[in-house]
Coordinates of C-alpha atoms and ligand atoms in Angstrom, one line a residue:
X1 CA 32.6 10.8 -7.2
X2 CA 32.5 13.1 -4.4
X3 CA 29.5 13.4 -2.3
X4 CA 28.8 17.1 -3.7
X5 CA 29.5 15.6 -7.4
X6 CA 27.0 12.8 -7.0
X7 CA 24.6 15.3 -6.1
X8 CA 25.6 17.9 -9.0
X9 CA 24.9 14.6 -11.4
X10 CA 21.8 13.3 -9.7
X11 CA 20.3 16.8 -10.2
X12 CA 21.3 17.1 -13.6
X13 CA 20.6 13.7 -14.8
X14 CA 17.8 11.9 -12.3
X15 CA 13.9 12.9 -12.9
X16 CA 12.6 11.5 -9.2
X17 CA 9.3 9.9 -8.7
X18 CA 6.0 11.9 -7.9
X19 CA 7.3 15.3 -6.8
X20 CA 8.2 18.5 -8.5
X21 CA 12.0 18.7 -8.9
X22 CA 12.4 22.3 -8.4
X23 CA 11.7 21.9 -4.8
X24 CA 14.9 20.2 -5.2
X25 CA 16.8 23.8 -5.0
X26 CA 16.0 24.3 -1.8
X27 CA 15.8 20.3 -0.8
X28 CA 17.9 18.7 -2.4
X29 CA 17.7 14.7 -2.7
X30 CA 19.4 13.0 -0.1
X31 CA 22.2 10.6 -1.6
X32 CA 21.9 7.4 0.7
X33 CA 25.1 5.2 1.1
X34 CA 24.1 2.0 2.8
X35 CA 21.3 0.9 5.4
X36 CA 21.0 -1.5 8.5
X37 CA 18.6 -2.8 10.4
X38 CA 15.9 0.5 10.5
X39 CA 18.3 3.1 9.2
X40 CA 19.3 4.6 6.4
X41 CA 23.0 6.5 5.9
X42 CA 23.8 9.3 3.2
X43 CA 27.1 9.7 1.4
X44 CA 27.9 11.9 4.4
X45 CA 27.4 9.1 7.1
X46 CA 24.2 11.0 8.3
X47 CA 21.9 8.5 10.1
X48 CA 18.3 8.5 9.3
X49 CA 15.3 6.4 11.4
X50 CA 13.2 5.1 8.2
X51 CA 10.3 5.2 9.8
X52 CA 8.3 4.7 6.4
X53 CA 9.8 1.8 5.4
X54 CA 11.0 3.5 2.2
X55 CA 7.7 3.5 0.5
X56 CA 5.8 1.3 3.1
X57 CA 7.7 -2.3 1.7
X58 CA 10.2 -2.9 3.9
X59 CA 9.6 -5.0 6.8
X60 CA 12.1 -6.9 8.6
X61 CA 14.6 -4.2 8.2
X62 CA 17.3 -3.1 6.2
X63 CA 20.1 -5.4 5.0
X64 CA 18.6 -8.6 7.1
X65 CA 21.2 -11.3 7.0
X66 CA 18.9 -13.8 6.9
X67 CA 17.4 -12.7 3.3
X68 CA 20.6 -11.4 1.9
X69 CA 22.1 -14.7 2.3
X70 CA 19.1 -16.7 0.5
X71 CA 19.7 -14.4 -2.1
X72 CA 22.9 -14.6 -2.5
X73 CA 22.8 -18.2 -2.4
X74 CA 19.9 -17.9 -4.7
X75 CA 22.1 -15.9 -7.3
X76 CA 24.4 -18.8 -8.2
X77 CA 21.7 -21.1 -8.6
X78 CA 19.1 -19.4 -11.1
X79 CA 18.8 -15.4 -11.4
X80 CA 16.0 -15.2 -13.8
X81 CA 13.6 -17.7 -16.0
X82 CA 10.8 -17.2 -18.2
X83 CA 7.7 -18.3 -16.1
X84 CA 5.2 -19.2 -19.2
X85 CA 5.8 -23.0 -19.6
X86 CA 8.3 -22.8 -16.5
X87 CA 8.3 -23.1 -12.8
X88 CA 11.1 -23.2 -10.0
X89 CA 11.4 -24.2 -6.2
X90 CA 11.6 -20.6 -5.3
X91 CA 7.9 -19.6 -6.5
X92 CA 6.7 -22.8 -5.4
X93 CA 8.1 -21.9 -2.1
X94 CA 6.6 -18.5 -1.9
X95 CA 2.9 -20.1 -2.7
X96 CA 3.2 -22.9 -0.2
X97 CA 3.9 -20.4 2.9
X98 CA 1.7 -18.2 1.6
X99 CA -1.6 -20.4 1.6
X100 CA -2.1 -20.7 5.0
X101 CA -2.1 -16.6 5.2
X102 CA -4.8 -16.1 2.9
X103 CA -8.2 -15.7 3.2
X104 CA -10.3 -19.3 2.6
X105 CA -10.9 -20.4 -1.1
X106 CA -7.5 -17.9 -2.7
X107 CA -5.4 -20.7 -4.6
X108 CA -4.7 -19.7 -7.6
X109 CA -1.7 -17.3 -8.1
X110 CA -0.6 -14.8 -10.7
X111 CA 3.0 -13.5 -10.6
X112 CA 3.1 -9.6 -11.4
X113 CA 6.2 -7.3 -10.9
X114 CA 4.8 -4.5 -9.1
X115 CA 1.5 -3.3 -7.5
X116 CA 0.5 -1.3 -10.3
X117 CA 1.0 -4.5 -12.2
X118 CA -1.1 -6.2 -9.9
X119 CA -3.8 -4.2 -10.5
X120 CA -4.2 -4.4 -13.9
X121 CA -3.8 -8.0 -14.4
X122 CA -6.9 -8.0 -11.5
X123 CA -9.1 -5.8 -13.7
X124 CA -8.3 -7.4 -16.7
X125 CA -8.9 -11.2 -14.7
X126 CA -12.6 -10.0 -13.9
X127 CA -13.2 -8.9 -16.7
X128 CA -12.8 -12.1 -18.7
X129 CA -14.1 -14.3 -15.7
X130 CA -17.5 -12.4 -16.1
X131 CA -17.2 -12.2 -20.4
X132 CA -16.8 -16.4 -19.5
X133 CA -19.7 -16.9 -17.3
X134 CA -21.7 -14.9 -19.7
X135 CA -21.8 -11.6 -18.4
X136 CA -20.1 -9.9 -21.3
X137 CA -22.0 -6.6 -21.2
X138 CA -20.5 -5.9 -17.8
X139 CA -17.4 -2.7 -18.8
X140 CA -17.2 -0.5 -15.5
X141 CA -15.5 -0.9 -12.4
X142 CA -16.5 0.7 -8.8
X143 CA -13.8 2.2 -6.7
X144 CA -14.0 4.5 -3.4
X145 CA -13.5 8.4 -2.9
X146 CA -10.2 8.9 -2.4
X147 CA -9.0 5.4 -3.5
X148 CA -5.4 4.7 -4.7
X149 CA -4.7 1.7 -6.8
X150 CA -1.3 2.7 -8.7
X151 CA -0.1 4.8 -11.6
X152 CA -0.8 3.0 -14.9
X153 CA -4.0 4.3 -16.9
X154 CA -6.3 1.3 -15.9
X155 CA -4.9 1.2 -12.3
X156 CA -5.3 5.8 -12.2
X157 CA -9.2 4.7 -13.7
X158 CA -10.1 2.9 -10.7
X159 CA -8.1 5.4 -8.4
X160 CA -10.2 9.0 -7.1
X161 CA -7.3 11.5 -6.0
X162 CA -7.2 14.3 -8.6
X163 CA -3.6 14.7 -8.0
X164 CA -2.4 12.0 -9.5
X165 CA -5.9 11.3 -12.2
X166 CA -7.4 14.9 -12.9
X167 CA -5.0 15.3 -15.6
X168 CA -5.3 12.1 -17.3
X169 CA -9.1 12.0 -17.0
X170 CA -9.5 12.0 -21.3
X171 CA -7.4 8.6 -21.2
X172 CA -8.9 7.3 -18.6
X173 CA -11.9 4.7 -18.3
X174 CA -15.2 5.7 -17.0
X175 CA -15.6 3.8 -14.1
X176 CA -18.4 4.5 -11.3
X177 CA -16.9 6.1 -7.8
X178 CA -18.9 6.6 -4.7
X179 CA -18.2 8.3 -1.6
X180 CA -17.6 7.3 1.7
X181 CA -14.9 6.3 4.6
X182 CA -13.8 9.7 5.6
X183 CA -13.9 8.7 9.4
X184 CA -12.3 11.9 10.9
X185 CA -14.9 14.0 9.5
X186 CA -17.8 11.9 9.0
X187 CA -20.6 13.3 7.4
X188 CA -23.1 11.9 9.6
X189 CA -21.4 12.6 12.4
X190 CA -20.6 9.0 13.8
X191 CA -16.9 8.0 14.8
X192 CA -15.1 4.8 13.6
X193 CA -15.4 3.3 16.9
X194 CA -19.5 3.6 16.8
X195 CA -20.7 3.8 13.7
X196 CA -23.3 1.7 11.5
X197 CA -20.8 2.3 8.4
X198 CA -24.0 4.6 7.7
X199 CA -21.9 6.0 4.8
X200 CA -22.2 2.7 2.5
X201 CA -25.7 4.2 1.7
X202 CA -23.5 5.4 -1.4
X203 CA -22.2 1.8 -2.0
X204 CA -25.8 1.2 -2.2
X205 CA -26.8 3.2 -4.1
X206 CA -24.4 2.5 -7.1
X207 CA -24.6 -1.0 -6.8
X208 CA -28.6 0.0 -7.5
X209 CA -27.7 1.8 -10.2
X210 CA -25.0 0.4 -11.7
X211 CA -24.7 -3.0 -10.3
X212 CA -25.3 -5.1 -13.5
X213 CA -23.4 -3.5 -15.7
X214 CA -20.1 -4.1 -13.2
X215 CA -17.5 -6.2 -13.5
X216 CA -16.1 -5.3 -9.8
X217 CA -15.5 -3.4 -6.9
X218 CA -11.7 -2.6 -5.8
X219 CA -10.7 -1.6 -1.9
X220 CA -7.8 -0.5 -0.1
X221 CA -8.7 -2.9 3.3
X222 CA -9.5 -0.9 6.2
X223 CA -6.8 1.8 5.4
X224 CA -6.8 4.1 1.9
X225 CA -3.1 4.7 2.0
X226 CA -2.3 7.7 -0.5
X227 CA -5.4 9.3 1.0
X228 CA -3.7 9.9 4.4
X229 CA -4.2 6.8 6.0
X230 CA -7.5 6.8 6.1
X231 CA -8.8 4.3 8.4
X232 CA -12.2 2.7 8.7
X233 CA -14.2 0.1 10.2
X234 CA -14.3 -3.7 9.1
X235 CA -18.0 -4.2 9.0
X236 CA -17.4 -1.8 5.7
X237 CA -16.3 -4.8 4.0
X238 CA -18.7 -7.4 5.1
X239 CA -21.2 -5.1 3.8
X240 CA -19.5 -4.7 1.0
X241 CA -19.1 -8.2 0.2
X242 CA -22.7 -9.4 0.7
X243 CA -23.5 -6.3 -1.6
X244 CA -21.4 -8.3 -4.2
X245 CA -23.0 -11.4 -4.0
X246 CA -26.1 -9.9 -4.8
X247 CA -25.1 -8.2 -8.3
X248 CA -22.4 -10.7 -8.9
X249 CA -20.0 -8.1 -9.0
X250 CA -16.5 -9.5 -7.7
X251 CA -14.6 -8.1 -5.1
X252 CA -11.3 -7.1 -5.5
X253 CA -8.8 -6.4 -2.3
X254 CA -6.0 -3.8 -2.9
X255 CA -3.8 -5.4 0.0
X256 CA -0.9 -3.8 -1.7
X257 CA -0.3 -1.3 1.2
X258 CA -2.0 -2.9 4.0
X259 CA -0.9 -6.3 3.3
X260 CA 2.3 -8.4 5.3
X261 CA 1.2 -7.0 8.9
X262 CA 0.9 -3.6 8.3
X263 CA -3.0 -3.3 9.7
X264 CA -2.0 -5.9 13.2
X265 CA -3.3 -9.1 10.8
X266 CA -1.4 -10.6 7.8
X267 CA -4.2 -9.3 5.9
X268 CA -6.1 -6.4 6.3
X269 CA -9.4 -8.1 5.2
X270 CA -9.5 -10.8 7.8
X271 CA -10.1 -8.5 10.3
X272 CA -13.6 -8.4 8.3
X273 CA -13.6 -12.1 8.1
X274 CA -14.4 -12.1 4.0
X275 CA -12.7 -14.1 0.9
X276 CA -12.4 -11.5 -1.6
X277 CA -12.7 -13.3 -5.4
X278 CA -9.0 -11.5 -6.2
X279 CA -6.3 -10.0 -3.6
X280 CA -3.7 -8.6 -4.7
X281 CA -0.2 -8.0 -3.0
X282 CA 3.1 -5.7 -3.3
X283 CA 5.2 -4.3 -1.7
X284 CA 6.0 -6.1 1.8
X285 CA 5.8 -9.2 0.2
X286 CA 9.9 -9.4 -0.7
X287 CA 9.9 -7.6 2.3
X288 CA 11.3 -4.6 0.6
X289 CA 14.2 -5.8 -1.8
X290 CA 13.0 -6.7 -5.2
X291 CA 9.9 -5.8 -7.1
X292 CA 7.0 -8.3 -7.0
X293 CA 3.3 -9.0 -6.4
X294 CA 0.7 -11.1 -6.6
X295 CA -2.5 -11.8 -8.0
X296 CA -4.3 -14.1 -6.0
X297 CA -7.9 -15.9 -7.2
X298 CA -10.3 -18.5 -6.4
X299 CA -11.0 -21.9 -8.3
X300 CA -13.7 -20.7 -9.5
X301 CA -12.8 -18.2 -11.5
X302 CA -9.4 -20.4 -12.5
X303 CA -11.8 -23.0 -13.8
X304 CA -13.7 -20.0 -16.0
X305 CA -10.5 -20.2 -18.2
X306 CA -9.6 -23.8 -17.5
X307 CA -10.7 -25.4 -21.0
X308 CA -9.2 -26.8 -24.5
X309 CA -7.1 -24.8 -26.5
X310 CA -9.5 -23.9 -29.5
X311 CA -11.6 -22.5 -26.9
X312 CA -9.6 -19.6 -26.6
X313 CA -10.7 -18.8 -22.6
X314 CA -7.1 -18.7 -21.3
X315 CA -5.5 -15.7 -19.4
X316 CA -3.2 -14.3 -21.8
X317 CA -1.1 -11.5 -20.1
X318 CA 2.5 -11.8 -18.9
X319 CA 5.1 -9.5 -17.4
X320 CA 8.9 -10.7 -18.0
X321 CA 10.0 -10.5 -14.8
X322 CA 7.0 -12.3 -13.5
X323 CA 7.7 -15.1 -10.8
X324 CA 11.6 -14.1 -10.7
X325 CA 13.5 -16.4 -8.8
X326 CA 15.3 -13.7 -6.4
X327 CA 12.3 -11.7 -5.8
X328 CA 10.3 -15.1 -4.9
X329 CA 13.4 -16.2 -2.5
X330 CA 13.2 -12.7 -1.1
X331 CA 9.4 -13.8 -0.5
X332 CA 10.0 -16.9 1.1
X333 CA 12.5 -16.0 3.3
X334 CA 10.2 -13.1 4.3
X335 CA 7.6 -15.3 4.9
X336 CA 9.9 -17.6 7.1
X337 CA 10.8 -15.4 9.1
X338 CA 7.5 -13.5 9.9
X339 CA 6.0 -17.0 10.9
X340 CA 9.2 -18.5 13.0
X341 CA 10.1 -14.9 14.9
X342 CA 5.9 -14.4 15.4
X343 CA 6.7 -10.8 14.0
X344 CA 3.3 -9.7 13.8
X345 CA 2.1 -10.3 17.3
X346 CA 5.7 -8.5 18.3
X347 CA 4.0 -5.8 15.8
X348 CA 0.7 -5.4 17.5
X349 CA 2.8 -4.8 20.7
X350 CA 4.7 -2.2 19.6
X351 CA 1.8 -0.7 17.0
X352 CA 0.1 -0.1 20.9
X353 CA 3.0 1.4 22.2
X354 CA 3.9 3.6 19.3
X355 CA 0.2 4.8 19.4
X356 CA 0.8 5.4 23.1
X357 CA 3.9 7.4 23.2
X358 CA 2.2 9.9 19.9
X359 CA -0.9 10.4 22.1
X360 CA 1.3 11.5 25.4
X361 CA 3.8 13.6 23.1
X362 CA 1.3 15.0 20.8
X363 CA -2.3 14.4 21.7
X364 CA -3.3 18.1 23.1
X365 CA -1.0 19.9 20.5
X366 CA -3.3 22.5 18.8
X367 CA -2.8 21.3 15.3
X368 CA -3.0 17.7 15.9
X369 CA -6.1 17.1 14.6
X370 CA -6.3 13.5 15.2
X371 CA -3.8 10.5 15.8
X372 CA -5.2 7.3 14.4
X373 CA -3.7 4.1 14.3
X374 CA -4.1 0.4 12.8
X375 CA -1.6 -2.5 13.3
X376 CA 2.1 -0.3 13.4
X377 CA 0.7 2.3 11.6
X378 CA 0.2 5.7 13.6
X379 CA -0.8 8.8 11.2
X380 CA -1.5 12.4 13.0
X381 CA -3.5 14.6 10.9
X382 CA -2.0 18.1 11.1
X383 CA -5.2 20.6 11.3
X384 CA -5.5 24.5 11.8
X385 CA -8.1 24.4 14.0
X386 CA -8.5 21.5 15.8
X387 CA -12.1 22.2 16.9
X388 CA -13.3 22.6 13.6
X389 CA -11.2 20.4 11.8
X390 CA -10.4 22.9 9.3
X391 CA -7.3 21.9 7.4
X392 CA -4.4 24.4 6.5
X393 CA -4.6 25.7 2.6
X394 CA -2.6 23.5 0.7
X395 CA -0.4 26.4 -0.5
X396 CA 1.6 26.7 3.1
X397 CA 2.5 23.2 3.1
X398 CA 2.7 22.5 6.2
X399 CA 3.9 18.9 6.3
X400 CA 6.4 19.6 3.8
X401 CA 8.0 22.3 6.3
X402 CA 7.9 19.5 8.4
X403 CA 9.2 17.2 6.6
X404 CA 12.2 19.4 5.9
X405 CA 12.4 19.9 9.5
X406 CA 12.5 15.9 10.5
X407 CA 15.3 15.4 8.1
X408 CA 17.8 17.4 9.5
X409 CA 17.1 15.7 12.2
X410 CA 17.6 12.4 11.2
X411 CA 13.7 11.4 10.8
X412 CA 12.1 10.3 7.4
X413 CA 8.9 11.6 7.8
X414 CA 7.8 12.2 4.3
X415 CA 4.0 13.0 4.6
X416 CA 1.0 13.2 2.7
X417 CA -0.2 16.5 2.6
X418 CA -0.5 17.3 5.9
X419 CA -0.5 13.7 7.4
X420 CA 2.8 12.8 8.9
X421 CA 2.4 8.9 9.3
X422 CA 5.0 6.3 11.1
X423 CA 4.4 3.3 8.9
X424 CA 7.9 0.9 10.3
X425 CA 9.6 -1.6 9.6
X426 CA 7.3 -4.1 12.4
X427 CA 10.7 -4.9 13.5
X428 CA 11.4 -1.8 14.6
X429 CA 12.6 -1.4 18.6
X430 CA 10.6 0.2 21.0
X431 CA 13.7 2.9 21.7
X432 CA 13.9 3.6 18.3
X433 CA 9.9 4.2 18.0
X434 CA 10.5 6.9 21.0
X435 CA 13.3 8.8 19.7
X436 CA 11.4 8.9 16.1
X437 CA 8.3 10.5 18.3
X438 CA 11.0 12.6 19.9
X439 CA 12.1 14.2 16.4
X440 CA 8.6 14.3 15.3
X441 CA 7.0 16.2 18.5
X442 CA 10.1 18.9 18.4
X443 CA 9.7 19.2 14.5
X444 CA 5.8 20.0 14.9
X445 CA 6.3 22.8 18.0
X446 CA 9.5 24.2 15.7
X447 CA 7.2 24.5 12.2
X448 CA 4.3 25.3 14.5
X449 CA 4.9 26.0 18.2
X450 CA 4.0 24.4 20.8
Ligands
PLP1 C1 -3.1 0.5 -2.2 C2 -2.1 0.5 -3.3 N1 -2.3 -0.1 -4.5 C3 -1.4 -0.1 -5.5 C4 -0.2 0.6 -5.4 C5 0.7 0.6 -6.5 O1 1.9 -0.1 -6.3 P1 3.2 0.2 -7.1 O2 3.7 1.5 -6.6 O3 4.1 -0.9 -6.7 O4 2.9 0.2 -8.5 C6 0.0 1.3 -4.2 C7 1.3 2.0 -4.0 O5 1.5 2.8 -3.1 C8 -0.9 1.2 -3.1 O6 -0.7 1.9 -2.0

C-alpha cells in the first residue's frame, strides 16, 4: 500500500487510543515506518525526535541491538509458556537483576501484562492479605486528587481525573480520595523546595476517618504522571508510610510511570527511603518492546496465602501472557544494560542539562508558567498569565496547537492539556536534547509569540 492508502485504511478501519478521532481530519495519524536509536520515521521518511519515549516506556532507545538480538535469539528457544505450574530462565533472570533495585523486604513477584494489569492484581492482593490476617471488613481504597492508575474499572476507581472516570462513576467502586500535591499552586502557599508537605493534613484526615475500614493507599511516587507531571516532595511518602503503619493500611507504589530511572533513582520511592508492602512496574521495564509488569510484595504478605490446599488462602488470578519469555528477556537485557552502561547516573547528567537548556530558552516566556523537572523529566506548564497562574480555558487548546506545531517540525511533543513534557529515552544525546528544545521554544513563540 501506498503511503496515502495506508492512511485512507487506518482512518477507515483503526479506532486509536484516548483521543477523539475526528480531530483526525485535520491531524491525521502519522503512519511510522521504522525507528532508531531516539527517532521515529513515517512512511514518508519524515524524522521525528521521540522525546516521550512513545508513551513514557522506552528507554535505551529504539531498535537497540543489544535487546533485539536477545530476542531474537530468545525466539527460537521458547516464545511463550503457561506460567501456572511453569517457570523459565528468562523470568528467573529478570527477578534476580531486579532484587538488588528494589526497595528492602520486596521478594515476591507477580507477573502481569500491562500496568493496568498491575494494578488490579495489587488491589485484589491487599485485599485478601487483610481478609487473611483477619481484617475482612476492610472494602475501600485511598488514592490522591488527580491520581492515575490505568483504564480498567478497578484501576479508573482508585484513579481521580474526571476525564477519563466521570463517566464511568455508576460502575465504579467507592473508594475514599483526598486532596493534595498540587505544588505549582499550593494552597498554602509553600513551594516544593520548602514546604512541610502541609497538604497531607487531608491524608490525615481520611486515614482518621476512614482508616479502619481500608484495605490501602495507592501513589504515583513523587510524580502524578497523567496529571501533568505533577511533582512533589519525598517526605510526602515517608509521611505517608508511617501514617500506614498506624491503621495497618498497606501502601501501594504506582511506579508504573516513574519507575526504570525516569525520576534520577531506579525507583521513585527511594528517594523517600520507604518499602512500600506492593510496587508495581510497567512500562520501562522491557524497556519499551513488549507488554509487561510486575507486581512486587513482601514475605509477609506471601506467607498470608502460603498454606495447605483445603485452606483455600491462595492467590488465584492469572493473565495468559503473564511471565512471557520474550517480554522477560526484553527485561533482562534491559536491566543489563542499565547496570553495566551506569545509564542512570548518565541520566541525572543529562536530566540537569535538559532542565538547563528549557530554563535559558523558555524561562521568561510569558506563558511559561513553570518548568519543573525530576530525573530526565522536564514538563513546562503553559499558563495565560503567568503572575496569576491562570490557565488558558480548555476549549482553545493550546497545547494541542502546539502539538500540531512540533510535528511538522519533527518533535513529538504530545502534551497533556497544556503541559508539554520531555520524558526521553535516558539515553538520549545531549545534541539531540538541544535541538528538541530548539523545536519546542520556536513552536511556543509561533502558537503564542514570543
Ligand atoms: C502511574 C500509572 N499507572 C498505571 C498506568 C497504566 O498502565 P497501562 O497503560 O500499561 O495499563 C499508567 C499509564 O500511563 C500510569 O502512568
Amino acid at each position: 500500500m501506498s503511503p496515502s492508502d495506508l492512511l485512507a485504511f487506518d482512518q477507515k478501519h483503526i479506532w486509536h487510543p484516548a483521543q477523539q478521532m475526528k480531530d483526525g481530519e485535520v491531524f491525521p495519524p502519522i503512519i511510522i515506518d521504522h525507528a532508531q536509536d531516539c527517532y521515529l520515521y513515517d512512511v514518508n521518511n519524515k524524522e521525528y525526535i521521540d522525546i516521550i519515549s512513545s508513551w513514557w516506556c522506552n528507554l535505551l532507545g529504539h531498535c537497540h541491538p543489544e535487546i533485539n538480538a536477545a530476542l531474537k535469539a530468545q525466539l527460537d528457544k521458547v516464545e511463550h509458556v503457561i506460567f501456572a505450574n511453569f517457570s523459565h530462565r528468562p523470568a528467573l533472570n529478570v527477578c534476580q537483576k531486579l532484587l538488588p533495585y528494589l526497595p528492602q523486604g520486596l521478594t515476591r513477584f507477580q507477573f502481569c501484562d500491562n500496568g493496568s494489569s498491575a494494578v488490579e492484581c495489587a488491589l485484589k492482593l491487599a485485599f485478601q492479605y487483610q481478609l487473611q490476617t483477619g481484617r475482612g471488613q476492610r472494602k475501600k481504597y485511598m488514592c490522591l486528587d488527580s491520581a492515575y492508575h490505568g483504564e480498567t474499572i478497578g484501576a479508573l476507581s482508585v484513579g481521580s481525573m474526571d476525564l477519563y472516570t466521570s463517566l464511568y462513576k455508576p460502575l465504579m467502586m467507592n473508594n475514599i480520595h483526598f486532596d493534595g500535591l498540587d505544588c505549582y499552586r499550593c494552597p498554602y502557599g509553600k513551594t516544593r523546595t520548602a514546604c512541610n508537605c502541609e497538604c497531607f493534613e487531608s491524608a490525615e484526615k481520611a486515614f482518621s476517618r476512614y482508616g479502619k475500614e481500608t484495605v490501602a493507599v495507592i501513589v504515583e511516587p513523587l510524580l502524578q504522571g497523567a496529571a501533568g507531571m505533577r511533582m512533589y516532595p519525598p517526605a510526602y511518602l515517608k509521611k505517608l508510610r508511617r501514617l500506614c503503619n498506624a491503621y495497618d493500611v498497606l501502601l501501594i507504589d504506582d511506579e508504573i510511570a516513574a519507575g526504570f530511572g525516569r525520576t534520577g533513582t531506579m525507583f521513585a520511592i527511594e528517594q523517600a527511603g520507604v518499602t512500600p508492602d506492593i510496587l508495581c512496574t510497567s512500562k520501562g521495564l522491557t524497556g519499551g518492546y513488549l507488554p509487561m509488569a510486575l507486581t512486587i510484595t513482601t514475605e509477609k504478605i506471601y506467607q498470608a496465602f502460603y498454606a495447605d490446599y483445603g485452606e483455600h488462602k491462595a492467590f488465584m488470578h492469572s493473565h495468559t501472557y503473564a511471565g512471557n519469555p520474550l517480554a522477560c528477556t526484553a527485561a533482562a537485557t534491559v536491566l543489563t544494560i542499565i547496570k553495566r552502561d551506569h545509564i542512570l547516573s548518565h541520566a541525572a547528567t543529562k536530566g540537569a542539562y535538559l532542565h538547563t537548556c528549557l530554563k535559558e530558552r523558555l524561562g521568561n516566556h510569558k506563558n511559561v508558567g513553570e518548568i519543573r523537572h525530576l530525573g530526565m523529566i522536564n514538563a513546562i506548564e503553559i499558563v495565560k498569565d503567568r503572575k496569576t497562574k491562570e490557565a488558558f480555558s480548555p476549549s482553545q487548546r493550546i497545547g494541542w496547537h502546539i502539538f500540531r506545531q512540533a510535528m511538522q517540525h519533527g518533535l513529538v511533543l504530545r502534551p497533556i492539556g497544556d503541559i508539554l513534557y520531555f520524558n526521553p529515552p535516558l539515553i538520549m544525546k545531549e545534541e539531540t536534547l538541544a535541538a528538541a528544545v530548539d523545536i519546542c521554544a520556536a513552536t511556543i513563540e509561533t502558537v503564542l509569540g514570543s
